[in-house]
Short mmCIF file of C-alpha atoms in Angstrom, two decimals:
data_model
loop_
_atom_site.label_atom_id
_atom_site.label_comp_id
_atom_site.label_asym_id
_atom_site.label_seq_id
_atom_site.Cartn_x
_atom_site.Cartn_y
_atom_site.Cartn_z
CA MET A 1 62.01 87.78 109.13
CA THR A 2 63.72 84.50 109.94
CA GLU A 3 61.80 82.75 107.16
CA THR A 4 62.82 85.43 104.63
CA ARG A 5 66.48 85.12 105.61
CA THR A 6 66.33 81.34 105.29
CA ILE A 7 64.88 81.57 101.77
CA MET A 8 67.50 84.17 100.75
CA ILE A 9 70.38 82.12 102.15
CA SER A 10 69.10 78.98 100.41
CA LYS A 11 68.78 80.85 97.12
CA VAL A 12 72.30 82.28 97.35
CA PHE A 13 73.71 78.91 98.32
CA TYR A 14 71.97 77.20 95.39
CA GLU A 15 73.06 79.83 92.85
CA ASP A 16 76.69 79.61 94.00
CA LEU A 17 76.91 75.86 93.40
CA PRO A 18 78.77 74.56 90.33
CA PRO A 19 76.45 73.82 87.35
CA VAL A 20 77.03 70.05 87.56
CA THR A 21 76.17 69.99 91.26
CA THR A 22 73.04 72.07 90.61
CA LEU A 23 72.01 69.64 87.88
CA LEU A 24 72.51 66.62 90.13
CA ILE A 25 70.47 68.21 92.91
CA SER A 26 67.66 69.02 90.44
CA VAL A 27 67.65 65.50 89.04
CA ALA A 28 67.70 63.92 92.50
CA THR A 29 64.88 66.18 93.68
CA SER A 30 62.76 65.38 90.62
CA VAL A 31 63.30 61.65 91.04
CA LEU A 32 62.39 61.86 94.74
CA VAL A 33 59.24 63.86 94.03
CA PHE A 34 58.24 61.45 91.29
CA GLN A 35 58.70 58.42 93.52
CA LEU A 36 56.67 60.06 96.31
CA VAL A 37 53.86 60.91 93.91
CA VAL A 38 53.85 57.43 92.41
CA ARG A 39 53.81 55.75 95.81
CA TRP A 40 50.99 58.03 96.94
CA MET A 41 48.84 57.53 93.82
CA MET A 42 49.62 53.97 92.74
CA PRO A 43 49.75 50.54 94.36
CA THR A 44 53.26 49.62 95.45
CA HIS A 45 54.73 46.15 95.58
CA ALA A 46 54.00 46.10 99.31
CA THR A 47 50.30 46.62 98.54
CA LEU A 48 50.37 43.57 96.29
CA LYS A 49 51.87 41.21 98.86
CA GLY A 50 49.77 38.14 99.38
CA LYS A 51 48.25 38.47 95.91
CA SER A 52 51.25 37.57 93.76
CA LYS A 53 49.96 34.09 92.89
CA ASN A 54 46.85 35.59 91.30
CA LEU A 55 48.48 38.43 89.39
CA PRO A 56 48.94 38.39 85.59
CA PRO A 57 52.36 37.22 84.40
CA TYR A 58 55.17 39.66 83.69
CA ALA A 59 56.23 40.27 80.10
CA SER A 60 59.92 39.62 79.63
CA THR A 61 61.06 43.07 78.54
CA SER A 62 63.00 45.98 80.03
CA ILE A 63 61.73 49.44 80.95
CA SER A 64 63.92 51.03 78.27
CA GLU A 65 62.47 48.67 75.66
CA ILE A 66 58.92 49.47 76.81
CA VAL A 67 59.58 53.20 76.47
CA ARG A 68 61.25 52.79 73.07
CA GLN A 69 58.53 50.59 71.61
CA LEU A 70 55.50 52.43 72.98
CA THR A 71 56.77 55.76 71.65
CA GLY A 72 57.48 54.31 68.21
CA SER A 73 55.27 53.55 65.23
CA LYS A 74 55.13 49.80 65.96
CA ALA A 75 53.54 49.98 69.43
CA PRO A 76 50.55 47.73 68.52
CA ASP A 77 52.89 45.13 67.00
CA PHE A 78 55.03 45.22 70.16
CA ILE A 79 52.01 44.55 72.39
CA GLU A 80 50.71 41.83 70.07
CA ASP A 81 54.09 40.10 70.07
CA LEU A 82 54.24 40.09 73.89
CA ALA A 83 50.66 38.80 74.09
CA SER A 84 51.51 35.91 71.78
CA LYS A 85 54.22 34.86 74.26
CA VAL A 86 52.59 35.38 77.68
CA GLY A 87 48.86 35.65 76.96
CA ASN A 88 46.46 38.54 76.34
CA VAL A 89 46.64 39.77 79.95
CA PHE A 90 50.09 40.56 81.35
CA ARG A 91 52.11 43.09 83.35
CA PHE A 92 55.04 45.35 82.66
CA GLN A 93 57.91 45.33 85.17
CA ILE A 94 57.83 49.02 86.13
CA PRO A 95 58.96 49.81 89.71
CA GLY A 96 56.25 51.31 91.92
CA VAL A 97 53.45 51.04 89.36
CA ASN A 98 51.30 48.00 88.57
CA VAL A 99 50.71 48.31 84.80
CA VAL A 100 48.47 45.64 83.33
CA VAL A 101 47.92 45.15 79.60
CA ALA A 102 44.35 43.88 79.24
CA GLY A 103 43.42 42.33 75.91
CA GLU A 104 40.79 39.85 77.03
CA PRO A 105 37.37 41.21 75.89
CA ARG A 106 35.37 40.22 78.99
CA LEU A 107 37.99 41.64 81.32
CA VAL A 108 38.11 44.85 79.30
CA ARG A 109 34.34 45.19 79.60
CA GLU A 110 34.53 44.58 83.35
CA ILE A 111 37.15 47.32 83.76
CA LEU A 112 35.45 49.88 81.53
CA SER A 113 31.98 49.34 82.95
CA ASP A 114 33.06 49.57 86.59
CA PRO A 115 32.02 52.97 88.05
CA GLY A 116 35.20 53.06 90.13
CA SER A 117 37.50 52.88 87.10
CA ILE A 118 38.96 56.31 86.28
CA LYS A 119 41.39 57.80 83.81
CA PRO A 120 44.76 57.77 85.63
CA SER A 121 46.21 61.25 85.99
CA LEU A 122 49.70 59.79 85.75
CA VAL A 123 48.89 58.87 82.15
CA TYR A 124 46.45 61.54 80.98
CA ALA A 125 47.76 64.64 82.75
CA PRO A 126 50.67 65.03 80.26
CA ILE A 127 48.09 65.57 77.47
CA GLY A 128 47.52 68.99 79.00
CA GLY A 129 50.97 69.88 77.72
CA VAL A 130 49.50 70.22 74.22
CA THR A 131 47.41 73.09 75.60
CA LYS A 132 50.19 74.51 77.81
CA GLY A 133 48.92 72.90 80.98
CA TRP A 134 45.36 74.20 80.55
CA ALA A 135 43.10 71.24 81.43
CA ASN A 136 41.07 70.08 78.43
CA MET A 137 38.42 67.46 77.74
CA LEU A 138 41.12 64.97 76.73
CA SER A 139 43.38 65.42 79.75
CA ASP A 140 40.95 65.97 82.65
CA CYS A 141 37.16 65.83 82.32
CA ASP A 142 36.58 66.47 86.05
CA VAL A 143 37.83 70.07 86.15
CA ASP A 144 34.99 72.58 86.59
CA HIS A 145 35.75 74.67 83.51
CA VAL A 146 35.94 71.53 81.35
CA LYS A 147 32.50 70.41 82.55
CA MET A 148 31.01 73.85 81.99
CA ASN A 149 32.55 74.23 78.55
CA ARG A 150 31.27 70.84 77.42
CA LYS A 151 27.75 71.91 78.41
CA GLY A 152 28.11 75.37 76.90
CA ILE A 153 29.35 74.13 73.53
CA ALA A 154 26.13 72.11 73.03
CA ALA A 155 24.46 75.17 71.47
CA ALA A 156 26.94 74.96 68.58
CA PHE A 157 25.36 71.62 67.62
CA ALA A 158 21.75 72.76 67.40
CA THR A 159 19.82 71.44 64.40
CA HIS A 160 20.25 74.58 62.29
CA HIS A 161 23.99 74.64 63.02
CA ILE A 162 24.39 71.00 62.05
CA LYS A 163 22.65 71.77 58.75
CA ARG A 164 24.87 74.82 58.22
CA MET A 165 28.06 72.86 59.01
CA SER A 166 26.98 70.01 56.72
CA GLU A 167 26.52 72.45 53.83
CA ILE A 168 29.95 73.96 54.46
CA GLY A 169 31.51 70.50 54.66
CA LEU A 170 29.90 69.48 51.36
CA LYS A 171 31.08 72.66 49.67
CA THR A 172 34.63 72.11 50.99
CA LEU A 173 34.58 68.54 49.68
CA GLU A 174 33.35 69.68 46.25
CA ASP A 175 36.15 72.26 46.11
CA TRP A 176 38.67 69.52 46.84
CA LEU A 177 37.23 67.22 44.17
CA THR A 178 37.32 70.00 41.58
CA ASN A 179 40.67 71.55 42.44
CA THR A 180 42.66 68.51 43.56
CA VAL A 181 41.14 65.19 42.51
CA ASP A 182 40.04 66.07 38.98
CA PRO A 183 43.51 67.38 37.97
CA LEU A 184 45.12 64.23 39.43
CA ILE A 185 42.73 62.03 37.44
CA ALA A 186 43.54 63.97 34.28
CA LYS A 187 47.26 63.34 34.87
CA GLY A 188 46.74 59.70 35.81
CA GLU A 189 48.24 60.30 39.25
CA SER A 190 47.23 58.92 42.65
CA PHE A 191 46.83 60.55 46.06
CA ASN A 192 46.97 59.57 49.73
CA PRO A 193 43.33 59.56 50.93
CA CYS A 194 44.32 59.91 54.59
CA THR A 195 46.43 63.01 54.01
CA GLU A 196 44.00 64.64 51.60
CA LEU A 197 40.84 63.97 53.62
CA VAL A 198 42.44 65.21 56.84
CA ASN A 199 43.29 68.42 54.95
CA VAL A 200 39.68 68.70 53.81
CA MET A 201 38.35 68.07 57.32
CA VAL A 202 40.66 70.62 59.00
CA ARG A 203 39.57 73.28 56.52
CA SER A 204 35.91 72.30 56.92
CA VAL A 205 36.05 72.52 60.73
CA CYS A 206 37.84 75.88 60.59
CA LEU A 207 35.21 77.26 58.21
CA SER A 208 32.13 75.86 59.96
CA SER A 209 33.11 76.13 63.64
CA PHE A 210 35.54 79.07 63.66
CA GLU A 211 34.53 80.98 60.48
CA TYR A 212 38.13 81.06 59.34
CA ASP A 213 39.41 79.89 55.96
CA PRO A 214 42.95 78.55 56.46
CA SER A 215 45.49 78.47 53.69
CA PRO A 216 46.89 75.10 52.55
CA GLU A 217 50.13 76.01 54.35
CA GLU A 218 48.27 76.69 57.60
CA VAL A 219 46.42 73.37 57.33
CA ALA A 220 49.68 71.50 56.74
CA ASN A 221 51.46 73.34 59.55
CA PHE A 222 48.62 72.67 62.00
CA GLN A 223 48.90 68.94 61.37
CA LYS A 224 52.69 69.03 61.60
CA TRP A 225 52.68 70.94 64.90
CA LEU A 226 49.94 68.77 66.39
CA ASP A 227 51.78 65.59 65.41
CA ILE A 228 54.99 66.80 67.08
CA ALA A 229 53.11 67.80 70.27
CA ILE A 230 51.16 64.53 70.44
CA LYS A 231 54.31 62.42 70.12
CA GLU A 232 55.90 64.29 73.02
CA PHE A 233 53.00 64.73 75.44
CA LEU A 234 50.87 61.68 74.64
CA LEU A 235 53.53 59.11 73.89
CA ARG A 236 56.96 59.94 75.29
CA ARG A 237 55.72 61.43 78.58
CA MET A 238 53.12 58.73 79.10
CA ALA A 239 55.77 56.06 78.63
CA ASN A 240 58.37 57.91 80.70
CA PRO A 241 56.80 59.77 83.68
CA LEU A 242 60.19 61.32 84.56
CA ARG A 243 60.34 63.14 81.24
CA GLY A 244 57.78 65.76 82.30
CA PRO A 245 59.27 66.75 85.68
CA LEU A 246 62.78 66.81 84.19
CA SER A 247 61.85 68.58 80.94
CA PRO A 248 62.90 72.05 82.23
CA ILE A 249 66.43 70.63 82.46
CA TRP A 250 66.39 68.09 79.64
CA LYS A 251 65.17 70.61 77.07
CA TYR A 252 68.61 72.21 76.91
CA TRP A 253 70.11 69.13 75.26
CA ASN A 254 66.98 67.28 74.06
CA ALA A 255 65.88 68.58 70.67
CA GLU A 256 62.57 66.67 70.83
CA ILE A 257 61.42 68.57 73.91
CA ARG A 258 62.40 71.93 72.43
CA GLU A 259 60.65 71.06 69.17
CA ALA A 260 57.49 70.06 71.06
CA ASN A 261 57.48 73.30 73.06
CA ASN A 262 57.85 75.30 69.84
CA ALA A 263 55.03 73.29 68.24
CA VAL A 264 52.70 74.09 71.17
CA ASP A 265 53.58 77.80 70.84
CA SER A 266 52.78 77.61 67.12
CA LEU A 267 49.43 75.93 67.74
CA GLU A 268 48.52 78.70 70.18
CA ALA A 269 49.57 81.37 67.67
CA PHE A 270 47.39 79.77 64.98
CA ALA A 271 44.41 79.74 67.37
CA VAL A 272 45.01 83.40 68.27
CA LYS A 273 45.06 84.25 64.56
CA MET A 274 41.61 82.67 64.17
CA MET A 275 40.39 84.54 67.25
CA ASP A 276 41.63 87.84 65.79
CA ALA A 277 39.70 87.07 62.58
CA TYR A 278 36.57 86.53 64.69
CA ARG A 279 37.02 89.91 66.38
CA LYS A 280 37.44 91.64 63.00
CA ASN A 281 34.30 89.98 61.62
CA PRO A 282 31.54 92.63 61.73
CA SER A 283 28.75 90.04 61.90
CA PRO A 284 29.96 86.66 63.24
CA THR A 285 27.46 83.81 63.30
CA LYS A 286 25.94 83.40 66.74
CA ASN A 287 26.59 80.28 68.80
CA THR A 288 29.33 78.78 66.66
CA ALA A 289 32.07 77.07 68.63
CA MET A 290 34.24 80.18 68.25
CA ASP A 291 31.43 82.51 69.29
CA ILE A 292 30.76 80.47 72.43
CA ILE A 293 34.45 80.25 73.35
CA MET A 294 35.06 83.95 72.81
CA ASN A 295 32.09 84.97 74.98
CA SER A 296 32.37 82.33 77.70
CA PRO A 297 32.94 83.73 81.22
CA MET A 298 35.01 80.63 82.04
CA PHE A 299 38.05 82.08 80.25
CA THR A 300 40.08 84.94 81.70
CA SER A 301 42.70 85.30 78.96
CA ASP A 302 43.24 84.80 75.25
CA SER A 303 45.77 82.10 76.06
CA GLN A 304 43.03 80.03 77.70
CA ARG A 305 40.66 80.67 74.80
CA ALA A 306 43.37 79.66 72.33
CA CYS A 307 43.93 76.40 74.21
CA GLU A 308 40.20 75.63 73.93
CA VAL A 309 40.22 76.38 70.20
CA VAL A 310 43.18 74.00 69.74
CA THR A 311 41.38 71.31 71.75
CA TYR A 312 38.22 71.43 69.65
CA LEU A 313 40.08 71.54 66.36
CA TRP A 314 42.28 68.67 67.53
CA GLY A 315 39.36 66.49 68.61
CA SER A 316 37.05 67.11 65.67
CA HIS A 317 38.96 66.61 62.46
CA ASP A 318 40.75 63.27 62.23
CA THR A 319 38.11 60.68 63.18
CA GLN A 320 35.80 61.45 60.26
CA ALA A 321 38.65 61.90 57.81
CA TYR A 322 40.32 58.57 58.56
CA THR A 323 36.97 56.75 58.60
CA ILE A 324 36.16 57.96 55.09
CA ALA A 325 39.71 57.22 53.93
CA TRP A 326 39.54 53.60 55.11
CA ILE A 327 36.12 53.11 53.52
CA LEU A 328 37.45 54.47 50.21
CA LYS A 329 40.32 51.99 50.44
CA TYR A 330 38.00 49.02 50.92
CA VAL A 331 35.65 50.17 48.15
CA THR A 332 38.54 50.35 45.67
CA LEU A 333 39.52 46.79 46.60
CA LYS A 334 36.02 45.50 45.79
CA SER A 335 35.21 46.57 42.23
CA SER A 336 31.85 44.78 42.26
CA GLU A 337 30.71 46.72 45.35
CA GLN A 338 32.06 49.94 43.86
CA ASP A 339 30.07 49.37 40.65
CA ALA A 340 26.88 48.53 42.56
CA LEU A 341 27.22 51.67 44.69
CA ARG A 342 27.88 53.88 41.68
CA GLU A 343 24.91 52.48 39.73
CA GLU A 344 22.50 53.03 42.63
CA LEU A 345 23.71 56.57 43.34
CA ILE A 346 23.51 57.59 39.65
CA LYS A 347 19.86 56.54 39.54
CA MET A 348 18.97 58.70 42.55
CA ASP A 349 18.51 62.45 42.82
CA PRO A 350 21.49 64.07 44.60
CA GLU A 351 19.33 65.24 47.52
CA ASP A 352 18.09 61.66 48.07
CA ARG A 353 21.42 59.84 47.88
CA HIS A 354 21.85 59.84 51.66
CA GLN A 355 18.94 57.35 51.70
CA SER A 356 20.83 54.86 49.51
CA THR A 357 20.67 51.35 50.99
CA THR A 358 23.90 50.33 49.28
CA LEU A 359 25.68 53.43 50.57
CA SER A 360 24.46 52.68 54.11
CA ASN A 361 25.70 49.10 53.80
CA VAL A 362 29.11 50.23 52.53
CA LEU A 363 29.51 52.71 55.38
CA ASN A 364 28.46 50.19 58.04
CA GLU A 365 30.71 47.46 56.65
CA GLY A 366 33.66 49.86 56.40
CA MET A 367 33.25 50.96 60.01
CA ARG A 368 32.88 47.33 61.09
CA ILE A 369 36.15 46.31 59.44
CA ALA A 370 38.05 49.43 60.55
CA PRO A 371 36.19 50.77 63.60
CA VAL A 372 36.94 54.14 65.12
CA ALA A 373 38.97 53.42 68.24
CA SER A 374 42.09 54.56 70.00
CA VAL A 375 45.19 52.41 69.74
CA PHE A 376 45.33 52.27 73.53
CA SER A 377 43.28 53.69 76.36
CA PHE A 378 44.01 53.55 80.07
CA ARG A 379 41.97 53.06 83.23
CA GLN A 380 42.94 52.93 86.89
CA THR A 381 40.92 50.29 88.73
CA GLY A 382 38.88 51.39 91.73
CA ARG A 383 38.65 47.91 93.23
CA ASP A 384 40.13 44.44 92.96
CA ILE A 385 38.81 42.90 89.74
CA VAL A 386 38.77 39.18 89.05
CA SER A 387 39.03 38.32 85.37
CA PRO A 388 35.75 36.83 84.07
CA ALA A 389 37.81 34.66 81.72
CA ASP A 390 40.11 33.31 84.45
CA HIS A 391 38.80 33.39 88.01
CA THR A 392 42.29 32.76 89.38
CA MET A 393 43.59 36.04 87.91
CA LEU A 394 43.29 39.21 89.96
CA ILE A 395 43.72 42.82 88.82
CA PRO A 396 44.44 44.71 92.09
CA LYS A 397 42.78 47.97 93.02
CA GLY A 398 44.78 50.96 91.75
CA SER A 399 46.32 49.12 88.81
CA ILE A 400 46.81 51.07 85.60
CA CYS A 401 45.20 48.99 82.85
CA MET A 402 46.34 49.49 79.28
CA ILE A 403 43.46 48.55 77.02
CA GLY A 404 43.85 48.09 73.29
#
């Protein structure tokens, strides 16, 4: 009874406060909670005492500049510029967190290959915001349902399914060539290979994995919504850890947060629409990604299933599309290679063209020049690591390493 009265009195007291006072209390509480979490999870300056002589140098830049640059389109240029001034291993001056930018290849290998290195939750947890807080394979691979779902989805990549998906992908590509590329050629107009091939890949994945044929507007909207959500939850909240805890307050005057929340709602609605199409299908293909998700006992609601659909569509469409787009770019810049490839393919039967030596060489060289890789990835060190390139440089245990 006493506890109930205390809670009621506290609630009444809080609700009777002026709005400004309530806001200040909320902000102060969020800042305090954030600092406690950071000091519990990350190495503090006190932990680093006695090691300062061996630590990487600080980059001369402010926290506000770090946030602004890392959430902008020139993040790689920003890091490269700092590295040219202080070296390819340096630290950001962020209170309470030891953030190390590691660009030295041998040090990067040492960090990534160490069994104790983990994905820091302070960095990756915000990714769950794209799926409304539901842990996914990109935000947290150690959650039980993520592990089980990764094992369960393997059936969708059986040999006969790979063949089926390849045929659907080829048909989708042929439709694009006939309905989009040929008319552009006839008009003498150009196109953006990145945009067009991402469109093709999104439609192909929807058809092959979810048995849903999206309209061009749905494909465009999916990419728009995903881009808005990624910028908020992967960039802004990674660079500014306070943005997440304070977002329930900030959203009232921050249009970016409101727009991101609306984008996440729209992504979920699109996934639910595909799920409804599956339910209306009298004979859905067994063991597709959608079939597995819809019948998995790991999900207790359509909201959870929708989040999983968004995750798989998000993680499966852009890598292939951008790889092909970059290879097309390089082929157009080398007319002699383009001619050699065309001549060899014309001489071969269509069903044998995948065995073309020249095609294999073009693909390998394209992926060598523009490899598939994230702009940045992060690891939290599980032990003190001495740089193989400089034995006087120490990366302390618990440091968040930004690798790019």
